Coordinates of C-alpha atoms in Angstrom, one line a residue:
Chain A
X837 CA -21.4 42.5 -32.7
X838 CA -18.5 40.8 -34.6
X839 CA -16.3 41.2 -31.5
X840 CA -18.9 39.7 -29.3
X841 CA -19.2 36.5 -31.4
X842 CA -15.4 36.2 -31.5
X843 CA -15.2 36.5 -27.8
X844 CA -17.9 34.0 -27.3
X845 CA -16.2 31.6 -29.6
X846 CA -13.0 32.0 -27.8
X847 CA -14.6 31.3 -24.4
X848 CA -16.4 28.3 -25.9
X849 CA -13.2 27.0 -27.2
X850 CA -11.5 27.4 -23.8
X851 CA -14.3 25.6 -22.1
X852 CA -14.2 22.8 -24.7
X853 CA -10.5 22.3 -24.1
X854 CA -11.0 22.2 -20.4
X855 CA -13.8 19.7 -20.8
X856 CA -11.7 17.6 -23.2
X857 CA -8.9 17.6 -20.6
X858 CA -11.0 15.7 -18.2
X859 CA -12.2 13.3 -20.8
X860 CA -8.6 12.9 -22.0
X861 CA -7.5 11.9 -18.5
X862 CA -10.2 9.3 -18.2
X863 CA -9.4 7.9 -21.6
X864 CA -5.7 7.9 -20.9
X865 CA -6.1 6.1 -17.6
X866 CA -8.5 3.6 -19.0
X867 CA -6.3 2.8 -22.0
X868 CA -3.2 2.6 -19.8
X869 CA -4.9 0.2 -17.4
X870 CA -6.2 -2.0 -20.1
X871 CA -2.9 -2.2 -22.0
X872 CA -0.8 -2.7 -18.9
X873 CA -3.3 -5.0 -17.2
X874 CA -4.1 -7.4 -20.0
X875 CA -0.6 -9.0 -20.5
X876 CA -0.3 -10.5 -17.0
X877 CA -3.9 -11.8 -17.2
X878 CA -3.0 -13.6 -20.5
X879 CA 0.2 -15.0 -19.0
X880 CA -1.5 -16.2 -15.8
X881 CA -4.7 -17.2 -17.4
X882 CA -8.0 -15.4 -16.7
X883 CA -9.5 -18.3 -14.7
X884 CA -6.4 -18.8 -12.6
X885 CA -6.1 -15.1 -12.0
X886 CA -9.6 -14.4 -11.0
X887 CA -10.4 -17.7 -9.2
X888 CA -7.0 -18.8 -7.9
X889 CA -7.1 -19.0 -4.2
X890 CA -3.4 -18.3 -3.4
X891 CA -1.8 -14.9 -3.8
X892 CA 1.9 -15.3 -3.3
X893 CA 3.5 -13.3 -6.1
X894 CA 7.0 -13.1 -4.6
X895 CA 7.5 -16.7 -3.4
X896 CA 9.9 -19.2 -5.0
X897 CA 6.9 -20.6 -6.8
X898 CA 4.8 -17.5 -7.5
X899 CA 1.0 -17.8 -7.4
X900 CA -1.2 -15.1 -8.8
X901 CA -4.7 -16.0 -7.7
X902 CA -6.7 -12.9 -6.6
X903 CA -9.9 -14.5 -5.4
X904 CA -9.0 -13.8 -1.7
X905 CA -8.5 -10.2 -2.6
X906 CA -11.7 -9.9 -4.6
X907 CA -13.8 -11.6 -1.9
X908 CA -12.1 -9.5 0.9
X909 CA -12.9 -6.3 -1.0
X910 CA -16.5 -7.4 -1.5
X911 CA -17.0 -8.6 2.1
X912 CA -15.4 -5.4 3.5
X913 CA -17.6 -3.2 1.3
X914 CA -20.7 -5.2 2.1
X915 CA -19.9 -5.0 5.9
X916 CA -19.3 -1.3 5.6
X917 CA -22.6 -0.9 3.9
X918 CA -24.6 -2.8 6.5
X919 CA -23.1 -0.7 9.3
X920 CA -22.7 2.6 7.5
X921 CA -26.1 2.6 5.6
X922 CA -28.1 1.7 8.7
X923 CA -26.5 4.3 10.8
X924 CA -26.5 6.9 8.0
X925 CA -30.1 6.2 6.9
X926 CA -31.6 6.8 10.3
X927 CA -29.4 9.8 10.9
X928 CA -30.6 11.3 7.7
X929 CA -34.3 10.7 8.6
X930 CA -33.7 12.3 11.9
X931 CA -31.9 15.3 10.5
X932 CA -34.4 15.8 7.7
X933 CA -37.6 15.3 9.6
X934 CA -37.2 15.6 13.4
X935 CA -34.2 17.7 14.3
X936 CA -34.6 21.4 15.2
X937 CA -33.1 23.7 12.5
X938 CA -30.3 24.7 14.9
X939 CA -29.4 21.1 15.8
X940 CA -29.6 20.2 12.1
X941 CA -27.1 22.9 11.2
X942 CA -24.7 21.8 13.8
X943 CA -24.9 18.1 12.9
X944 CA -24.7 18.8 9.2
X945 CA -21.5 20.7 9.6
X946 CA -20.1 17.9 11.8
X947 CA -21.0 15.4 9.0
X948 CA -19.2 17.7 6.5
X949 CA -16.2 17.8 8.7
X950 CA -16.2 14.0 8.9
X951 CA -16.0 14.0 5.1
X952 CA -13.0 16.3 5.1
X953 CA -10.8 14.1 7.4
X954 CA -8.0 12.6 5.3
X955 CA -8.1 8.8 5.0
X956 CA -4.7 8.4 6.6
X957 CA -6.1 9.9 9.8
X958 CA -9.0 7.4 9.8
X959 CA -6.3 4.7 9.4
X960 CA -4.2 6.1 12.2
X961 CA -7.1 6.3 14.7
X962 CA -8.2 2.8 13.6
X963 CA -4.7 1.5 14.2
X964 CA -4.3 3.0 17.6
X965 CA -7.8 2.7 19.0
X966 CA -10.0 0.3 16.9
X967 CA -7.5 -2.5 16.4
X968 CA -6.5 -2.8 20.1
X969 CA -10.2 -2.4 21.0
X970 CA -11.3 -5.3 18.8
X971 CA -8.5 -7.4 20.3
X972 CA -9.6 -6.7 23.8
X973 CA -13.4 -6.9 23.2
X974 CA -13.4 -10.2 21.3
X975 CA -10.4 -11.6 23.2
X976 CA -8.4 -12.2 20.0
X977 CA -4.6 -12.5 19.7
X978 CA -4.7 -9.6 17.3
X979 CA -7.3 -7.0 16.3
X980 CA -6.2 -6.2 12.7
X981 CA -9.0 -7.9 10.8
X982 CA -11.7 -7.7 8.2
X983 CA -14.0 -6.4 11.0
X984 CA -11.7 -3.5 11.6
X985 CA -11.7 -2.7 7.9
X986 CA -15.5 -2.8 7.8
X987 CA -15.9 -0.4 10.7
X988 CA -13.3 2.1 9.4
X989 CA -15.0 2.0 5.9
X990 CA -18.4 2.4 7.5
X991 CA -17.4 5.6 9.2
X992 CA -15.8 6.8 6.0
X993 CA -18.9 6.3 3.9
X994 CA -21.2 7.9 6.5
X995 CA -20.9 11.5 5.3
X996 CA -21.8 10.8 1.7
X997 CA -24.7 8.5 2.7
X998 CA -26.1 11.0 5.2
X999 CA -25.7 14.1 3.0
X1000 CA -27.2 12.6 -0.2
X1001 CA -30.1 11.0 1.8
X1002 CA -30.9 14.2 3.6
X1003 CA -31.0 16.1 0.3
X1004 CA -33.3 13.5 -1.1
X1005 CA -35.6 13.5 2.0
X1006 CA -35.7 17.3 2.1
X1007 CA -36.8 17.3 -1.5
X1008 CA -40.0 15.3 -0.8
X1009 CA -42.9 17.6 -1.4
X1010 CA -44.5 18.8 1.8
X1011 CA -48.0 18.0 0.4
X1012 CA -47.3 14.2 0.5
X1013 CA -46.5 14.4 4.2
X1014 CA -49.4 16.7 4.9
X1015 CA -51.8 14.4 3.1
X1016 CA -50.6 11.4 5.1
X1017 CA -50.8 13.3 8.4
X1018 CA -54.3 14.5 7.5
X1019 CA -55.4 11.0 6.9
X1020 CA -54.5 10.2 10.5
X1021 CA -51.0 8.7 10.2
X1022 CA -48.5 9.5 13.0
X1023 CA -45.4 11.4 12.2
X1024 CA -43.2 8.3 12.3
X1025 CA -45.6 6.4 10.0
X1026 CA -45.5 9.3 7.6
X1027 CA -41.6 9.4 7.5
X1028 CA -41.2 5.7 6.9
X1029 CA -44.3 5.0 4.8
X1030 CA -44.4 8.2 2.7
X1031 CA -41.2 10.3 2.9
X1032 CA -38.7 7.5 2.6
X1033 CA -40.4 5.7 -0.3
X1034 CA -40.7 9.0 -2.1
X1035 CA -37.0 9.6 -1.7
X1036 CA -36.0 6.1 -2.4
X1037 CA -34.0 6.7 -5.6
X1038 CA -32.0 9.4 -3.8
X1039 CA -31.3 7.1 -1.0
X1040 CA -30.2 4.4 -3.4
X1041 CA -27.8 6.9 -5.0
X1042 CA -26.4 7.5 -1.5
X1043 CA -25.8 3.8 -1.0
X1044 CA -24.1 3.4 -4.4
X1045 CA -21.9 6.4 -3.7
X1046 CA -21.0 4.7 -0.4
X1047 CA -20.1 1.5 -2.2
X1048 CA -17.8 3.5 -4.6
X1049 CA -16.1 5.2 -1.8
X1050 CA -15.6 2.0 0.2
X1051 CA -14.3 -0.3 -2.5
X1052 CA -11.7 2.3 -3.7
X1053 CA -10.2 3.1 -0.3
X1054 CA -6.7 1.9 0.3
X1055 CA -4.8 3.9 2.8
X1056 CA -7.0 3.6 5.9
X1057 CA -7.8 -0.1 5.2
X1058 CA -4.1 -0.9 4.8
X1059 CA -3.4 0.4 8.3
X1060 CA -6.1 -1.8 10.1
X1061 CA -6.6 -4.9 8.0
X1062 CA -3.3 -6.7 8.6
X1063 CA -2.7 -7.2 4.8
X1064 CA -2.2 -11.0 4.7
X1065 CA -3.9 -12.4 1.6
X1066 CA -6.1 -14.9 3.5
X1067 CA -9.5 -16.0 2.3
X1068 CA -11.8 -13.5 4.2
X1069 CA -12.8 -14.3 7.7
X1070 CA -14.3 -11.7 10.1
X1071 CA -11.5 -11.9 12.7
X1072 CA -8.6 -12.8 10.4
X1073 CA -6.2 -10.5 8.7
X1074 CA -7.2 -9.8 5.0
X1075 CA -5.8 -8.0 2.0
X1076 CA -8.1 -6.0 -0.4
X1077 CA -7.7 -5.3 -4.1
X1078 CA -6.6 -1.7 -3.3
X1079 CA -4.1 -2.6 -0.6
X1080 CA -2.5 -5.3 -2.7
X1081 CA -1.8 -2.7 -5.4
X1082 CA -0.6 0.1 -3.1
X1083 CA 1.4 -2.2 -0.8
X1084 CA 3.2 -4.1 -3.6
X1085 CA 3.8 -1.3 -6.2
X1086 CA 7.0 0.0 -4.4
X1087 CA 9.4 -2.8 -5.2
X1088 CA 7.5 -5.3 -7.4
X1089 CA 8.9 -6.1 -10.8
X1090 CA 8.4 -8.5 -13.7
X1091 CA 5.1 -10.4 -13.8
X1092 CA 4.3 -9.4 -10.2
X1093 CA 4.3 -5.8 -11.2
X1094 CA 2.2 -6.5 -14.3
X1095 CA -0.2 -8.5 -12.1
X1096 CA -0.7 -5.5 -9.9
X1097 CA -1.8 -3.5 -13.0
X1098 CA -4.2 -6.4 -13.7
X1099 CA -5.6 -6.1 -10.2
X1100 CA -6.0 -2.3 -10.8
X1101 CA -7.9 -3.2 -14.0
X1102 CA -10.3 -5.5 -12.1
X1103 CA -10.9 -2.8 -9.5
X1104 CA -11.5 -0.3 -12.2
X1105 CA -14.1 -2.6 -13.8
X1106 CA -15.8 -2.9 -10.4
X1107 CA -16.0 0.8 -10.0
X1108 CA -17.3 1.2 -13.6
X1109 CA -20.0 -1.2 -12.7
X1110 CA -20.9 0.9 -9.7
X1111 CA -20.9 4.0 -11.7
X1112 CA -23.2 2.3 -14.2
X1113 CA -25.6 1.5 -11.3
X1114 CA -25.4 5.1 -10.1
X1115 CA -26.4 6.4 -13.5
X1116 CA -29.2 3.9 -13.6
X1117 CA -30.6 5.2 -10.3
X1118 CA -30.2 8.8 -11.3
X1119 CA -32.1 8.2 -14.5
X1120 CA -34.8 6.5 -12.6
X1121 CA -35.0 9.5 -10.3
X1122 CA -35.6 11.8 -13.3
X1123 CA -38.4 9.5 -14.5
X1124 CA -40.0 9.6 -11.1
X1125 CA -40.3 13.3 -11.0
X1126 CA -41.9 13.5 -14.4
Chain B
X310 CA -0.6 26.9 -31.6
X311 CA 0.9 23.9 -33.3
X312 CA 3.9 25.9 -34.3
X313 CA 4.5 27.0 -30.7
X314 CA 4.3 23.4 -29.4
X315 CA 6.8 22.3 -32.1
X316 CA 9.2 25.0 -31.2
X317 CA 8.9 24.2 -27.5
X318 CA 9.4 20.5 -28.2
X319 CA 12.5 21.2 -30.3
X320 CA 14.0 23.3 -27.5
X321 CA 13.3 20.6 -25.0
X322 CA 15.0 18.0 -27.2
X323 CA 18.0 20.2 -27.9
X324 CA 18.4 20.9 -24.2
X325 CA 18.2 17.3 -23.2
X326 CA 20.7 16.3 -25.9
X327 CA 23.1 19.0 -24.8
X328 CA 22.8 17.8 -21.2
X329 CA 23.5 14.2 -22.2
X330 CA 26.4 15.1 -24.4
X331 CA 28.4 16.7 -21.6
X332 CA 28.2 13.7 -19.3
X333 CA 28.0 10.8 -21.8
X334 CA 31.4 9.3 -21.0
X335 CA 31.3 9.6 -17.2
X336 CA 29.1 6.7 -16.2
X337 CA 29.0 4.0 -13.6
X338 CA 26.7 1.0 -13.9
X339 CA 25.7 -1.1 -11.0
X340 CA 23.6 -4.3 -11.0
X341 CA 22.4 -6.7 -8.4
X342 CA 20.6 -7.1 -5.0
X343 CA 17.2 -5.5 -4.7
X344 CA 17.7 -5.2 -1.0
X345 CA 20.5 -2.8 -1.6
X346 CA 18.3 -0.5 -3.7
X347 CA 17.8 2.1 -1.0
X348 CA 21.4 2.4 0.1
X349 CA 22.9 2.3 -3.4
X350 CA 20.5 4.8 -4.9
X351 CA 21.2 7.2 -2.0
X352 CA 24.9 6.8 -2.7
X353 CA 24.4 7.1 -6.4
X354 CA 22.4 10.3 -6.1
X355 CA 25.0 11.9 -3.8
X356 CA 27.7 10.8 -6.3
X357 CA 25.8 12.3 -9.3
X358 CA 25.3 15.6 -7.4
X359 CA 29.0 15.8 -6.6
X360 CA 30.5 14.8 -9.9
X361 CA 27.8 15.2 -12.5
X362 CA 28.6 11.6 -13.6
X363 CA 25.8 9.3 -14.7
X364 CA 24.9 6.6 -12.3
X365 CA 22.7 3.6 -13.1
X366 CA 21.3 0.8 -11.0
X367 CA 19.7 -2.3 -12.3
X368 CA 17.6 -4.2 -9.6
X369 CA 18.1 -7.8 -10.6
X370 CA 19.1 -9.7 -7.5
X371 CA 22.4 -10.8 -5.9
X372 CA 23.0 -13.8 -8.3
X373 CA 22.4 -11.9 -11.5
X374 CA 24.5 -9.0 -10.2
X375 CA 27.5 -11.2 -9.6
X376 CA 27.1 -12.7 -13.0
X377 CA 26.9 -9.3 -14.6
X378 CA 30.3 -8.4 -13.2
X379 CA 31.8 -11.6 -14.4
X380 CA 30.4 -11.0 -17.8
X381 CA 31.5 -7.4 -17.8
X382 CA 28.0 -6.0 -18.4
X383 CA 28.3 -3.7 -15.4
X384 CA 31.0 -1.9 -13.5
X385 CA 30.1 -2.9 -9.9
X386 CA 28.0 -5.8 -8.8
X387 CA 25.8 -5.7 -5.7
X388 CA 25.3 -8.7 -3.5
X389 CA 23.5 -9.1 -0.2
X390 CA 25.5 -12.2 0.7
X391 CA 29.2 -13.0 0.8
X392 CA 30.7 -14.4 -2.3
X393 CA 31.0 -18.2 -2.5
X394 CA 34.4 -19.7 -2.8
X395 CA 33.5 -20.9 -6.3
X396 CA 32.8 -17.3 -7.3
X397 CA 36.0 -16.1 -5.8
X398 CA 37.8 -18.7 -7.8
X399 CA 36.4 -17.1 -10.9
X400 CA 38.4 -14.0 -10.2
X401 CA 35.8 -12.0 -8.3
X402 CA 36.5 -10.0 -5.2
X403 CA 34.2 -8.6 -2.5
X404 CA 34.3 -5.4 -0.6
X405 CA 31.8 -5.1 2.3
X406 CA 30.0 -1.8 2.0
X407 CA 27.7 -2.1 4.9
X408 CA 25.9 -4.5 7.2
X409 CA 22.2 -4.9 7.3
X410 CA 21.2 -5.6 10.9
X411 CA 17.7 -6.7 11.7
X412 CA 16.3 -6.3 15.2
X413 CA 13.7 -8.8 16.5
X414 CA 11.2 -6.7 18.5
X415 CA 8.5 -7.6 21.0
X416 CA 6.1 -5.6 23.2
X417 CA 7.8 -3.5 25.8
X418 CA 6.1 -5.5 28.6
X419 CA 7.1 -8.9 27.3
X420 CA 9.3 -10.7 29.8
X421 CA 11.1 -12.7 27.1
X422 CA 14.4 -11.0 26.5
X423 CA 16.5 -13.6 24.7
X424 CA 15.8 -16.0 21.8
X425 CA 18.0 -18.3 19.8
X426 CA 18.0 -18.2 16.0
X427 CA 16.3 -21.6 16.0
X428 CA 13.6 -20.4 18.4
X429 CA 12.9 -17.4 16.1
X430 CA 12.6 -19.6 13.1
X431 CA 10.3 -22.0 14.9
X432 CA 8.1 -19.0 16.1
X433 CA 7.8 -17.6 12.6
X434 CA 7.1 -21.0 11.0
X435 CA 4.3 -21.5 13.6
X436 CA 5.9 -24.4 15.4
X437 CA 6.0 -22.4 18.7
X438 CA 2.7 -20.6 19.1
X439 CA 2.5 -19.5 22.8
X440 CA 4.8 -17.2 24.8
X441 CA 4.5 -19.7 27.7
X442 CA 6.6 -22.1 25.6
X443 CA 9.4 -19.5 25.7
X444 CA 9.2 -18.6 29.4
X445 CA 6.8 -15.7 28.9
X446 CA 3.2 -15.1 30.0
X447 CA 0.4 -17.3 28.5
X448 CA -0.7 -15.7 25.2
X449 CA -0.8 -16.7 21.5
X450 CA 2.2 -15.3 19.6
X451 CA 1.2 -12.8 17.0
X452 CA 3.6 -12.6 14.0
X453 CA 4.1 -9.2 12.5
X454 CA 6.1 -9.0 9.2
X455 CA 6.6 -7.0 6.1
X456 CA 5.2 -7.2 2.6
X457 CA 6.5 -9.7 0.0
X458 CA 8.8 -7.3 -1.8
X459 CA 10.4 -5.8 1.4
X460 CA 14.2 -6.1 1.6
X461 CA 14.0 -6.4 5.4
X462 CA 11.7 -9.4 5.0
X463 CA 14.0 -10.9 2.5
X464 CA 16.9 -10.4 4.8
X465 CA 15.1 -11.7 7.9
X466 CA 13.8 -14.8 6.2
X467 CA 17.0 -15.7 4.5
X468 CA 19.0 -15.3 7.7
X469 CA 16.6 -17.3 9.8
X470 CA 15.9 -19.9 7.1
X471 CA 12.2 -19.2 6.9
X472 CA 11.9 -18.1 3.3
X473 CA 8.2 -18.5 2.2
X474 CA 7.4 -20.3 5.4
X475 CA 6.4 -17.5 7.7
X476 CA 2.8 -17.5 9.0
X477 CA 2.2 -13.8 9.4
X478 CA -0.8 -12.4 11.2
X479 CA 0.0 -9.0 9.7
X480 CA 2.1 -7.9 6.7
X481 CA 2.8 -4.2 7.0
X482 CA 4.5 -1.9 4.5
X483 CA 7.0 0.0 6.6
X484 CA 9.3 -0.3 9.6
X485 CA 7.2 2.3 11.4
X486 CA 4.0 0.4 10.9
X487 CA 5.6 -2.8 12.3
X488 CA 6.9 -0.8 15.3
X489 CA 3.4 0.6 16.0
X490 CA 1.7 -2.8 15.6
X491 CA 4.2 -4.5 18.0
X492 CA 4.0 -1.6 20.5
X493 CA 0.2 -2.0 20.6
X494 CA 0.0 -5.7 21.0
X495 CA 1.4 -7.4 24.2
X496 CA 1.7 -10.8 22.3
X497 CA 3.3 -9.5 19.1
X498 CA 6.7 -10.2 17.7
X499 CA 8.1 -8.5 14.6
X500 CA 11.3 -7.4 12.9
X501 CA 12.6 -4.0 11.7
X502 CA 15.8 -2.5 10.5
X503 CA 18.1 -2.0 13.4
X504 CA 18.3 1.7 12.7
X505 CA 14.5 2.2 13.2
X506 CA 14.2 0.5 16.6
X507 CA 12.5 2.8 19.2
X508 CA 11.9 2.7 22.9
X509 CA 8.2 1.9 22.4
X510 CA 9.2 -1.8 21.8
X511 CA 11.8 -4.2 23.2
X512 CA 14.5 -5.5 20.9
X513 CA 15.4 -9.0 22.1
X514 CA 18.9 -10.4 22.1
X515 CA 19.6 -13.3 19.8
X516 CA 21.8 -16.2 21.0
X517 CA 22.6 -13.9 24.0
X518 CA 23.8 -11.0 22.0
X519 CA 21.9 -7.7 22.1
X520 CA 21.5 -5.9 18.8
X521 CA 23.6 -2.7 18.4
X522 CA 25.8 -1.2 15.8
X523 CA 28.8 -2.6 17.6
X524 CA 27.6 -6.2 17.8
X525 CA 26.4 -6.1 14.1
X526 CA 29.9 -4.8 13.1
X527 CA 31.9 -7.4 14.9
X528 CA 29.6 -10.1 13.6
X529 CA 28.4 -11.4 17.0
X530 CA 24.8 -10.5 16.5
X531 CA 23.3 -13.2 14.3
X532 CA 20.5 -11.6 12.4
X533 CA 22.5 -9.7 9.9
X534 CA 23.8 -9.9 6.4
X535 CA 26.5 -8.0 4.4
X536 CA 25.9 -5.6 1.6
X537 CA 28.8 -6.4 -0.7
X538 CA 30.4 -4.6 -3.7
X539 CA 31.6 -7.1 -6.2
X540 CA 34.4 -6.3 -8.6
X541 CA 36.8 -8.3 -10.8
X542 CA 40.2 -9.1 -9.3
X543 CA 43.2 -7.6 -11.0
X544 CA 41.1 -5.6 -13.5
X545 CA 41.0 -1.8 -13.3
X546 CA 37.7 -0.1 -13.0
X547 CA 36.9 2.9 -15.3
X548 CA 37.9 6.2 -13.8
X549 CA 34.3 7.1 -12.9
X550 CA 33.5 3.7 -11.5
X551 CA 36.7 3.8 -9.4
X552 CA 35.7 7.3 -8.1
X553 CA 32.3 5.9 -7.1
X554 CA 33.8 2.9 -5.5
X555 CA 36.2 5.1 -3.4
X556 CA 33.4 7.4 -2.5
X557 CA 31.1 4.6 -1.4
X558 CA 33.7 3.0 0.8
X559 CA 35.0 6.2 2.3
X560 CA 34.0 7.4 5.7
X561 CA 32.4 10.4 4.0
X562 CA 29.6 8.0 2.8
X563 CA 28.8 6.7 6.2
X564 CA 26.1 9.3 6.9
X565 CA 24.3 8.4 3.7
X566 CA 24.6 4.7 4.5
X567 CA 23.3 5.1 8.0
X568 CA 20.4 7.2 6.7
X569 CA 19.5 4.3 4.5
X570 CA 19.0 2.1 7.6
X571 CA 22.1 -0.1 7.5
X572 CA 25.4 -0.1 9.4
X573 CA 28.5 1.3 7.6
X574 CA 31.7 -0.6 8.1
X575 CA 34.4 1.6 6.5

């Protein structure tokens, strides 16, 4: 008996330490970002930093305005959502409600595979196929653009959008649908009037997950977006928050380097906001089922 | 648990102190050009491995590096330009370590094969915007460059006189990415380190001279700049610093210098 409690305590202790390790990492990163990100913001001025329209940190007269980067990140994420969520949502409805079990199994594993492809591969394919394709299709001088970033991000968020939505749709009680069908609604009416509203918090979670994935992606975007810190235009080259940090970190020093940490801090706050939204939706889901 | 950590820490400290103690007096300090970072760190690493001496590099820029030698705060200064006469008059001397050649590349199917330095500057400043103005096919010129902190960008812009004036369509983060982007786009023009040029693109000749190691070495290819070691005239370097200087300027270092993407001269 005594041995047992000792053993249990030991195991408990180990689990606690492992759990604390994760929390410790988050705390460490947060503190590090805050402490290394604040000085440059103070030096540049919060307003000039967030709303300055020129990002030219290495010029003779350095300018540290990250508004073009913030807007580009938001536009690229929004565009990816418009494309990715519409494709992903209908795919999920099809997989959950219409597809035969065999087809569903095959397509689900294809979607999982898509999730497993490294982002650098997305970037590479985007660079070799998508960028020249956009150039030809729209008769532009160059295809590296905000649009290319949106499309690559849209494909990258598809797996999480589809999987989470399918899970949510599968979880809708069969009685709801049976009742709707019994009342004379067609199958399609039932999916979109009954199943989808019943699964709406799960689908919202899928969308928020997609936003989180899209806004934090750097590698693939860097390879297709051209990386010039312009104010965002659909067919112009843009630089996002993530690509500014990863592209500049190699050689930057002084205030430029500090400003990169400040950008990382801004990005971190964006992602915190998204996580907050995610928690909100998950909570709402729990209340729904009560 | 705490005790164990303490003991481990104590060991670590003792070890590192012992390691420092042995090499403390053998040190060579370099200071200067950020463009030379890659080549000088590669040389420094090889030197440290061979001799066990301590090598430090301070990335400040050519001007501060030259000043540091003059003030005696470092052993060897690093400059990515030749010394001015005024600097030589202050008792400094230069030894060219290597030459950084930058190739101007266009799509393999682009008929334009030769550009003058002025034309290149006009293209990158956006004054010439169509290939037909240069004897090529009709098509808007697409400028592919490197990110702000790149040494190649710094070299290209300072040689062509386009610092902070280039209107890039893309700013990529490696020579390889520039090569791919130019190879993919029939209207693109870009620049890469001479050593990374591949057959997928065409390197144009500048002022009639094709880029190659030979034309960079003899100075006839225009888009190039020297990597210079700066020392004080008539003043002896410390033994370790002299050993590093000799190593870096010996033919034995050529392979390391080439691997860093620049043309060795010694």
